[in-house]
XYZ file of N, CA, C and O in Angstrom:
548
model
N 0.820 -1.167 0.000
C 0.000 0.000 0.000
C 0.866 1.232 0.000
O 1.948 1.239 0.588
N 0.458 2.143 -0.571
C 1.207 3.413 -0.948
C 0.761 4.318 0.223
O -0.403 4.310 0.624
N 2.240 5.516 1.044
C 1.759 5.673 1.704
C 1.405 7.634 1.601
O 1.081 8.116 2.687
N 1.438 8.140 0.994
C 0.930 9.044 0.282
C -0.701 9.235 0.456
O -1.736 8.616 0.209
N -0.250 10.563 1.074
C -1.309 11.047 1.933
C -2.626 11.404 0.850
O -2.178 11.979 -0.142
N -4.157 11.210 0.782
C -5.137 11.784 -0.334
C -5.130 13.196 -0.118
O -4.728 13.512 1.001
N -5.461 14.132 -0.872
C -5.301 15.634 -1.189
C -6.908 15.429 -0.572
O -7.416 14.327 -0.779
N -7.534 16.224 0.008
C -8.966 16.542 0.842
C -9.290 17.342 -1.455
O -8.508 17.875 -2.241
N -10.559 17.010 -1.549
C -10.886 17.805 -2.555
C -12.137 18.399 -2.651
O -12.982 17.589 -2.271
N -12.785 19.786 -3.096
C -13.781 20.063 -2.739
C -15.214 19.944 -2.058
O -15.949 20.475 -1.226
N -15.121 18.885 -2.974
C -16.361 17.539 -2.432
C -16.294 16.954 -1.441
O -17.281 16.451 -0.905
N -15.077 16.890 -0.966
C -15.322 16.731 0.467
C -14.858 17.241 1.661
O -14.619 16.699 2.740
N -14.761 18.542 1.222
C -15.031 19.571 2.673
C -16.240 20.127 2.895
O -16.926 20.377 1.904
N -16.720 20.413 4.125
C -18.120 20.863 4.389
C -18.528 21.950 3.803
O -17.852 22.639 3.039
N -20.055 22.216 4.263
C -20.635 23.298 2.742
C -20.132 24.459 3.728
O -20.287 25.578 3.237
N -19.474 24.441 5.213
C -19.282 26.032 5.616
C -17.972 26.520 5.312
O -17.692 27.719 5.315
N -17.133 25.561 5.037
C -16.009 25.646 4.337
C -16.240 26.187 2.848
O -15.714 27.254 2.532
N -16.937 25.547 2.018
C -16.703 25.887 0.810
C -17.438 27.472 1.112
O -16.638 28.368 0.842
N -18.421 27.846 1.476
C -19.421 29.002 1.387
C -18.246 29.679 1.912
O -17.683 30.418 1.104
N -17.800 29.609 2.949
C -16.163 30.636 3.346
C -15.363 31.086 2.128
O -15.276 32.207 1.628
N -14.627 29.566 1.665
C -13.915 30.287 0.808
C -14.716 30.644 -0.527
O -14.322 31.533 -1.282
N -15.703 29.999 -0.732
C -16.360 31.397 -2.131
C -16.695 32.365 -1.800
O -16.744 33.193 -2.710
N -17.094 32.843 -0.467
C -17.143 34.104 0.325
C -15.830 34.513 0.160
O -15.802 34.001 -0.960
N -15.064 34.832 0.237
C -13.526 34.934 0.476
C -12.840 35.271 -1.274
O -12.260 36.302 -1.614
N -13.043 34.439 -1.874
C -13.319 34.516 -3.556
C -13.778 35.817 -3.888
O -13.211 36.804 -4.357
N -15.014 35.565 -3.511
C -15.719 36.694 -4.211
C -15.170 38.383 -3.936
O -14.984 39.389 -4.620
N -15.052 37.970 -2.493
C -14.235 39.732 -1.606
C -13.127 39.909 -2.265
O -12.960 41.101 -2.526
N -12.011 38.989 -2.775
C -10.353 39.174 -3.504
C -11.245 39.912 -4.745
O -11.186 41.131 -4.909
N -12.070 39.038 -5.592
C -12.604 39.438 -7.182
C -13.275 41.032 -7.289
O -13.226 41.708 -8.316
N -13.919 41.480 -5.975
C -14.675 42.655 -5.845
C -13.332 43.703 -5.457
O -13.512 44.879 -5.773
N -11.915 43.341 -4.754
C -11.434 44.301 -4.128
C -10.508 44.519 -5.348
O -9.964 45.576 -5.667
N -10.441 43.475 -5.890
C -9.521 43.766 -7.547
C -10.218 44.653 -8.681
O -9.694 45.680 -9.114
N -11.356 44.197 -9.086
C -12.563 44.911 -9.800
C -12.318 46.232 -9.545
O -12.024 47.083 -10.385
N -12.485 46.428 -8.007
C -12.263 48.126 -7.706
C -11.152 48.795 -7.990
O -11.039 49.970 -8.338
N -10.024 47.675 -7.758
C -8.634 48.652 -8.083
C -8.566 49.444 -9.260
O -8.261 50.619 -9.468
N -9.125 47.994 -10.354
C -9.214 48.070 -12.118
C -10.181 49.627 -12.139
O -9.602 50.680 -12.409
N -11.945 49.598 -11.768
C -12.286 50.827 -11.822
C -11.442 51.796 -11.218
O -11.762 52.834 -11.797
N -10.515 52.085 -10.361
C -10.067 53.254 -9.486
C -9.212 52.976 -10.610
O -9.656 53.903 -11.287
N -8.606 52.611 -11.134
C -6.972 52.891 -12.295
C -8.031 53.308 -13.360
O -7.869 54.418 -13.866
N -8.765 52.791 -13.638
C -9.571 53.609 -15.456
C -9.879 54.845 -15.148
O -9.502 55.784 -15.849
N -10.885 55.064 -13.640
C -11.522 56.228 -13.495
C -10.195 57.330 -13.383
O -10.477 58.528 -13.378
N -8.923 56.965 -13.304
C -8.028 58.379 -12.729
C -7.352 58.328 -13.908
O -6.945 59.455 -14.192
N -6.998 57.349 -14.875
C -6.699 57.986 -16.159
C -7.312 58.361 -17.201
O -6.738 58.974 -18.101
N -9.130 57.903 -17.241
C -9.903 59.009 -17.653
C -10.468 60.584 -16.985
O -11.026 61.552 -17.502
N -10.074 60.315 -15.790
C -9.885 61.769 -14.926
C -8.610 62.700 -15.651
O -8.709 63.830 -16.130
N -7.259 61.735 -15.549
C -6.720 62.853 -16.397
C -6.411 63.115 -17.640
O -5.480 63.863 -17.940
N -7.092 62.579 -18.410
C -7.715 62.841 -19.929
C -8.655 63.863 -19.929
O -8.418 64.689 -20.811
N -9.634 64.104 -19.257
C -10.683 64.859 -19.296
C -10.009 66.410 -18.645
O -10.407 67.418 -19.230
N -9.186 66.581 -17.671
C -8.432 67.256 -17.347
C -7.685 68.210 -18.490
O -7.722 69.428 -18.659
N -6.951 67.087 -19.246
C -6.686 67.653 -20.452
C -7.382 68.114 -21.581
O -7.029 68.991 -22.369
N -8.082 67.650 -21.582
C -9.326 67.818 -22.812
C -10.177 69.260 -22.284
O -10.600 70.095 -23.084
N -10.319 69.357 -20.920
C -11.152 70.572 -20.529
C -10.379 71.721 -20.592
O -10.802 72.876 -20.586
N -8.590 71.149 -20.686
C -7.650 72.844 -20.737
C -7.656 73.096 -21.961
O -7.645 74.261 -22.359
N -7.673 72.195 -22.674
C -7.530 72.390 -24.570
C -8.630 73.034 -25.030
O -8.509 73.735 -26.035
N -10.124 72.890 -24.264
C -11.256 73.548 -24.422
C -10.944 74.650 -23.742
O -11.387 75.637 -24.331
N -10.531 74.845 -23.026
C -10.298 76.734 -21.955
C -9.193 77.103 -23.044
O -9.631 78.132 -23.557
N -7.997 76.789 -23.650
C -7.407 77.319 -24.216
C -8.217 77.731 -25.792
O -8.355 78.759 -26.454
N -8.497 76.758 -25.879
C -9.635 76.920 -27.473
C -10.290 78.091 -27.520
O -10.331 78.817 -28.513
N -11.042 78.403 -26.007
C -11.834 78.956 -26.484
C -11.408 80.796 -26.021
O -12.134 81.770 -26.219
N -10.241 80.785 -25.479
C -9.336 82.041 -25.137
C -8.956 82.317 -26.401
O -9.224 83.465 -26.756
N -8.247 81.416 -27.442
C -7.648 82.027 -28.840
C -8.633 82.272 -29.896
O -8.331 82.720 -31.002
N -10.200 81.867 -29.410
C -11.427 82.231 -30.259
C -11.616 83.432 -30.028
O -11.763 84.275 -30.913
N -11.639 83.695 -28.611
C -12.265 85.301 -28.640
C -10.982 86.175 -29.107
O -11.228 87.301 -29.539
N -9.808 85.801 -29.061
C -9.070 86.899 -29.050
C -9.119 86.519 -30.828
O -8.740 87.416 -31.581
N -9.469 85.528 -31.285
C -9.649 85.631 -33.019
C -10.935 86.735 -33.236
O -10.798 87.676 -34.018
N -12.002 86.560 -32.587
C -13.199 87.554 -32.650
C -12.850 88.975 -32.424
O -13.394 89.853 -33.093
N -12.038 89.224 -31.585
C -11.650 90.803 -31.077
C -10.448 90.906 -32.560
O -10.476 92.061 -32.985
N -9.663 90.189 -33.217
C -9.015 90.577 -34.053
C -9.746 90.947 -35.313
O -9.429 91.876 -36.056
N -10.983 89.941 -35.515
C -11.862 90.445 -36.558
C -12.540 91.569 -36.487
O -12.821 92.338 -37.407
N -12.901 91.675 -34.907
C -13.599 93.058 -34.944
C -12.585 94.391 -35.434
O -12.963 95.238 -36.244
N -11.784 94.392 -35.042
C -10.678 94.968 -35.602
C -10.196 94.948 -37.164
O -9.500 95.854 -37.624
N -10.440 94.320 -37.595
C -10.809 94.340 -39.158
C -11.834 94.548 -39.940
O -11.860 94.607 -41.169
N -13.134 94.717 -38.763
C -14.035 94.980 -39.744
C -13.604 96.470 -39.487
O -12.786 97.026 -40.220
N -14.113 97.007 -38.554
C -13.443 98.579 -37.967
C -12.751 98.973 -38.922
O -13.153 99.951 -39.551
N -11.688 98.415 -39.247
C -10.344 99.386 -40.311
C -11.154 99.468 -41.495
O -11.466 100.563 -41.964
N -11.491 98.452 -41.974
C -11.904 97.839 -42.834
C -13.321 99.485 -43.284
O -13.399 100.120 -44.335
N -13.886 99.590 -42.426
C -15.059 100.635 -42.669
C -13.919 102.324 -42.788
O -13.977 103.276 -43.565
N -13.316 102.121 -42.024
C -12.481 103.395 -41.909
C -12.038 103.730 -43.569
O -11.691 104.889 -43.793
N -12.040 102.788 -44.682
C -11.715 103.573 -46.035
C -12.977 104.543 -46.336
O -13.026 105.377 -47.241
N -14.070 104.235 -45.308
C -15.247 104.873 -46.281
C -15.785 105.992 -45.117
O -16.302 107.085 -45.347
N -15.544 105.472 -44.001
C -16.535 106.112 -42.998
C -15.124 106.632 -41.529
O -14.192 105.898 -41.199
N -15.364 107.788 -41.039
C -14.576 107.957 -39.695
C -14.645 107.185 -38.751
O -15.695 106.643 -38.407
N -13.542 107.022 -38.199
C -12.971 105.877 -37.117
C -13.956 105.789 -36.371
O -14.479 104.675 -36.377
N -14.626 106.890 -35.426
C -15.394 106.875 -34.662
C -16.802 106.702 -35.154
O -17.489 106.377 -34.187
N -17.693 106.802 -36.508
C -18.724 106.044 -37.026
C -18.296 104.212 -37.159
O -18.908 103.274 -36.647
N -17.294 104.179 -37.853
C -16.676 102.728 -38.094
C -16.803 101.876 -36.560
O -17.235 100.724 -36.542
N -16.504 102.373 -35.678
C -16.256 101.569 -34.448
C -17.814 101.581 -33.698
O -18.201 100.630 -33.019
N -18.688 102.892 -33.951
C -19.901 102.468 -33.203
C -20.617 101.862 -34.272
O -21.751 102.313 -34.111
N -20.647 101.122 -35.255
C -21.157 100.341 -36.405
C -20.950 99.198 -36.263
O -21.711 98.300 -36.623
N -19.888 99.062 -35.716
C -19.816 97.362 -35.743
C -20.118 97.180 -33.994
O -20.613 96.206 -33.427
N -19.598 98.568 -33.352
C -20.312 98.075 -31.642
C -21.530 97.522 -31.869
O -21.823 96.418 -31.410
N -22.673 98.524 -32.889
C -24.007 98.169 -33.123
C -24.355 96.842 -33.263
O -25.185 96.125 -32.706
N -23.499 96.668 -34.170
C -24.173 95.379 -34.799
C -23.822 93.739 -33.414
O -24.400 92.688 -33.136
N -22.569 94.466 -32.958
C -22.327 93.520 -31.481
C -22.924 93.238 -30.738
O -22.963 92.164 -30.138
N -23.825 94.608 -30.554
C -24.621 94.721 -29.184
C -25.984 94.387 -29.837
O -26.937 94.284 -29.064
N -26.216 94.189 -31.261
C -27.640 93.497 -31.590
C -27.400 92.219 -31.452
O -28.412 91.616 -31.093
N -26.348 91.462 -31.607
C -25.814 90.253 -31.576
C -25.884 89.366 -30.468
O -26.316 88.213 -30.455
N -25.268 90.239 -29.267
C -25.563 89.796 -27.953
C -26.704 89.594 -27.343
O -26.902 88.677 -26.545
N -27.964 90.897 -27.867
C -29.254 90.961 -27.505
C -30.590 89.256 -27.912
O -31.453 88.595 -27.334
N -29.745 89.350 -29.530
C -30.434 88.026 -30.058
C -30.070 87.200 -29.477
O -30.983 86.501 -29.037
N -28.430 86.675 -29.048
C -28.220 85.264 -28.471
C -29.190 85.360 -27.041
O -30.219 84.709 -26.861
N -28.501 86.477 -25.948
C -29.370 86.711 -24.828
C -30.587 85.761 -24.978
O -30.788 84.595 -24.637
N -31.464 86.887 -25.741
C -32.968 85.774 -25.855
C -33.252 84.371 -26.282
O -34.262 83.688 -26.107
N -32.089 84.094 -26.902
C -32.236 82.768 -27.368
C -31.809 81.991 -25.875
O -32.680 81.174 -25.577
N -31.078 82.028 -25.222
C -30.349 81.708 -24.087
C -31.828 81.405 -22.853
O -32.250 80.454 -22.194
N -32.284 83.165 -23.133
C -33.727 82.860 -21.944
C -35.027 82.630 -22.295
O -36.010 82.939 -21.621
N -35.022 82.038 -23.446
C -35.786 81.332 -24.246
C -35.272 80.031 -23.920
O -35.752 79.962 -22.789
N -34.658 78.955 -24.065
C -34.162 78.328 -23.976
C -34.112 77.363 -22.366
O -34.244 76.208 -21.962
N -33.773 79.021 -21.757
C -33.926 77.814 -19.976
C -35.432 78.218 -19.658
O -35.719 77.753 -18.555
N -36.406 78.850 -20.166
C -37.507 79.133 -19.837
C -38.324 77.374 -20.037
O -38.989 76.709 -19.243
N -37.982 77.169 -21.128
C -38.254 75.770 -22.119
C -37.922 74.155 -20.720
O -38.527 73.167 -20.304
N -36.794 74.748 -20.552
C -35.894 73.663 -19.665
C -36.970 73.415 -18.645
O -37.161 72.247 -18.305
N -37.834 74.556 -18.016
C -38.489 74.240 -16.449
C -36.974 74.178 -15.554
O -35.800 74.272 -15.911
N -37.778 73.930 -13.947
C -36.892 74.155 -13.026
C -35.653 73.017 -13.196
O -35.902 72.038 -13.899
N -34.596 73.106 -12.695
C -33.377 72.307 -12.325
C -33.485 71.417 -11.888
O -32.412 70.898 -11.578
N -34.846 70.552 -11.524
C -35.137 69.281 -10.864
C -35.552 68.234 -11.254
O -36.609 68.323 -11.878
N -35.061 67.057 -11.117
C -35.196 65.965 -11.938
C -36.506 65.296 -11.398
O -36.693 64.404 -10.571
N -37.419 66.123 -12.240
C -38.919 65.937 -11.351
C -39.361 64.789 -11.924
O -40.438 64.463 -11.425
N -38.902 63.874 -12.946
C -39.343 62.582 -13.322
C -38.739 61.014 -12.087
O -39.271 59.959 -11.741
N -37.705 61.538 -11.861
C -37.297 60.850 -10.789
C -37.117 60.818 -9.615
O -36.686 59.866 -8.965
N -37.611 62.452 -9.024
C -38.620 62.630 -7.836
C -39.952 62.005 -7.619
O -40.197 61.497 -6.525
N -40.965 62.003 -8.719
C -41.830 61.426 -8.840
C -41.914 59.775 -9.310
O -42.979 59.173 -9.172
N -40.800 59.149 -9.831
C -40.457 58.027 -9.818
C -40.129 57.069 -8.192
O -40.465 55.900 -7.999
N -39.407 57.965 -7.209
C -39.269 57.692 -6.035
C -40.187 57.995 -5.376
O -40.148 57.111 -4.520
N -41.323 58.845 -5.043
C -42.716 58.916 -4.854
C -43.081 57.448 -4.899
O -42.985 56.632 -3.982
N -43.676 57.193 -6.583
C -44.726 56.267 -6.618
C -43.854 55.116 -5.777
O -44.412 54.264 -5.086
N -42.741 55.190 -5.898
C -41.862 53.464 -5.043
C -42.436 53.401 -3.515
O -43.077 52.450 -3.066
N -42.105 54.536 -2.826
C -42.371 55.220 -1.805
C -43.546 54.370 -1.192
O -43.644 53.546 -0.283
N -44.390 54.948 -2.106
C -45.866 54.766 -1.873
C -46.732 53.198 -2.326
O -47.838 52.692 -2.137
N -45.838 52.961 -2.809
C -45.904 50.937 -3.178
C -45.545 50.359 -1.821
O -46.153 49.634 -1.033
N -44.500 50.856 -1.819
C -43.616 49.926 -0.310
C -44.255 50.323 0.601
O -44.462 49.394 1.381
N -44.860 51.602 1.054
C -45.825 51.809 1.950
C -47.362 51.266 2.307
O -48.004 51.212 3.356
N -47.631 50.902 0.972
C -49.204 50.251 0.526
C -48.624 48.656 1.196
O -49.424 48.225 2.026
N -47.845 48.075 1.056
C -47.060 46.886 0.616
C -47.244 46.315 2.389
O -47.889 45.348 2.795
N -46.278 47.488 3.318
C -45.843 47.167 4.357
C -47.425 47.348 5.214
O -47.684 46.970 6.357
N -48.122 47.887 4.460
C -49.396 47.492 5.837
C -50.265 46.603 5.388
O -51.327 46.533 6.006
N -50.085 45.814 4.365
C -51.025 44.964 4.160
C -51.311 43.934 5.269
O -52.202 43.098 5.120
């Protein structure tokens, strides 16, 4: 007879053993999972980081492209008209510009209604009021 000890194998250790270690399993698989989300979420954190300065820078060399055009339209009128007509001509047309977006803007959040996600206020309501119907039956 060989004297080589049998290896114990799943099947026959008890079910509080096995429920342990798949308990135990599962906590390593969930605390790894998280690491993996915490490493994606901070190098799409600093992607977006970057992407939001490239948008702040974008949009700094836009206006100062807009203030250079305004400046060209300005000269641009000065062959025909004095500096000071030329410059309140295109102020004009700026300040009609601003007036139209303006309204489009409070037009726009008028449309929106309030800031509250009143579909899922009222979604948690009706739950509310199930589980409440529920618990006094």
């Amino acid at each position: 007879m060989s004297t080589v000890e049998r290896q114990p194998h799943a099947a026959d250790d008890p079910v509080g053993v096995l429920v342990s270690r798949a308990s135990q399993q599962i906590s390593e698989l969930v605390r790894e999972e998280m690491r993996l989300a915490r490493a994606e979420m901070t190098q799409k954190g600093k992607r977006y980081g970057k992407g939001g300065g490239l948008f702040s820078a974008t949009g700094i060399i836009g206006l100062l492209a807009l203030q250079a055009l305004t400046a060209t339209c300005i000269a641009a009128l000065v062959l025909v008209l004095p500096v000071w007509a030329s410059a309140l001509i295109i102020t004009a047309v700026l300040g009609v510009l601003a007036a139209v977006t303006a309204l489009a803007g409070k037009k726009q959040i008028a449309q929106a209604g309030t800031p509250t996600p009143e579909q899922a206020i009222d979604s948690v309501k009706a739950d509310l009021a199930e589980i409440k119907e529920k618990a006094h039956r």
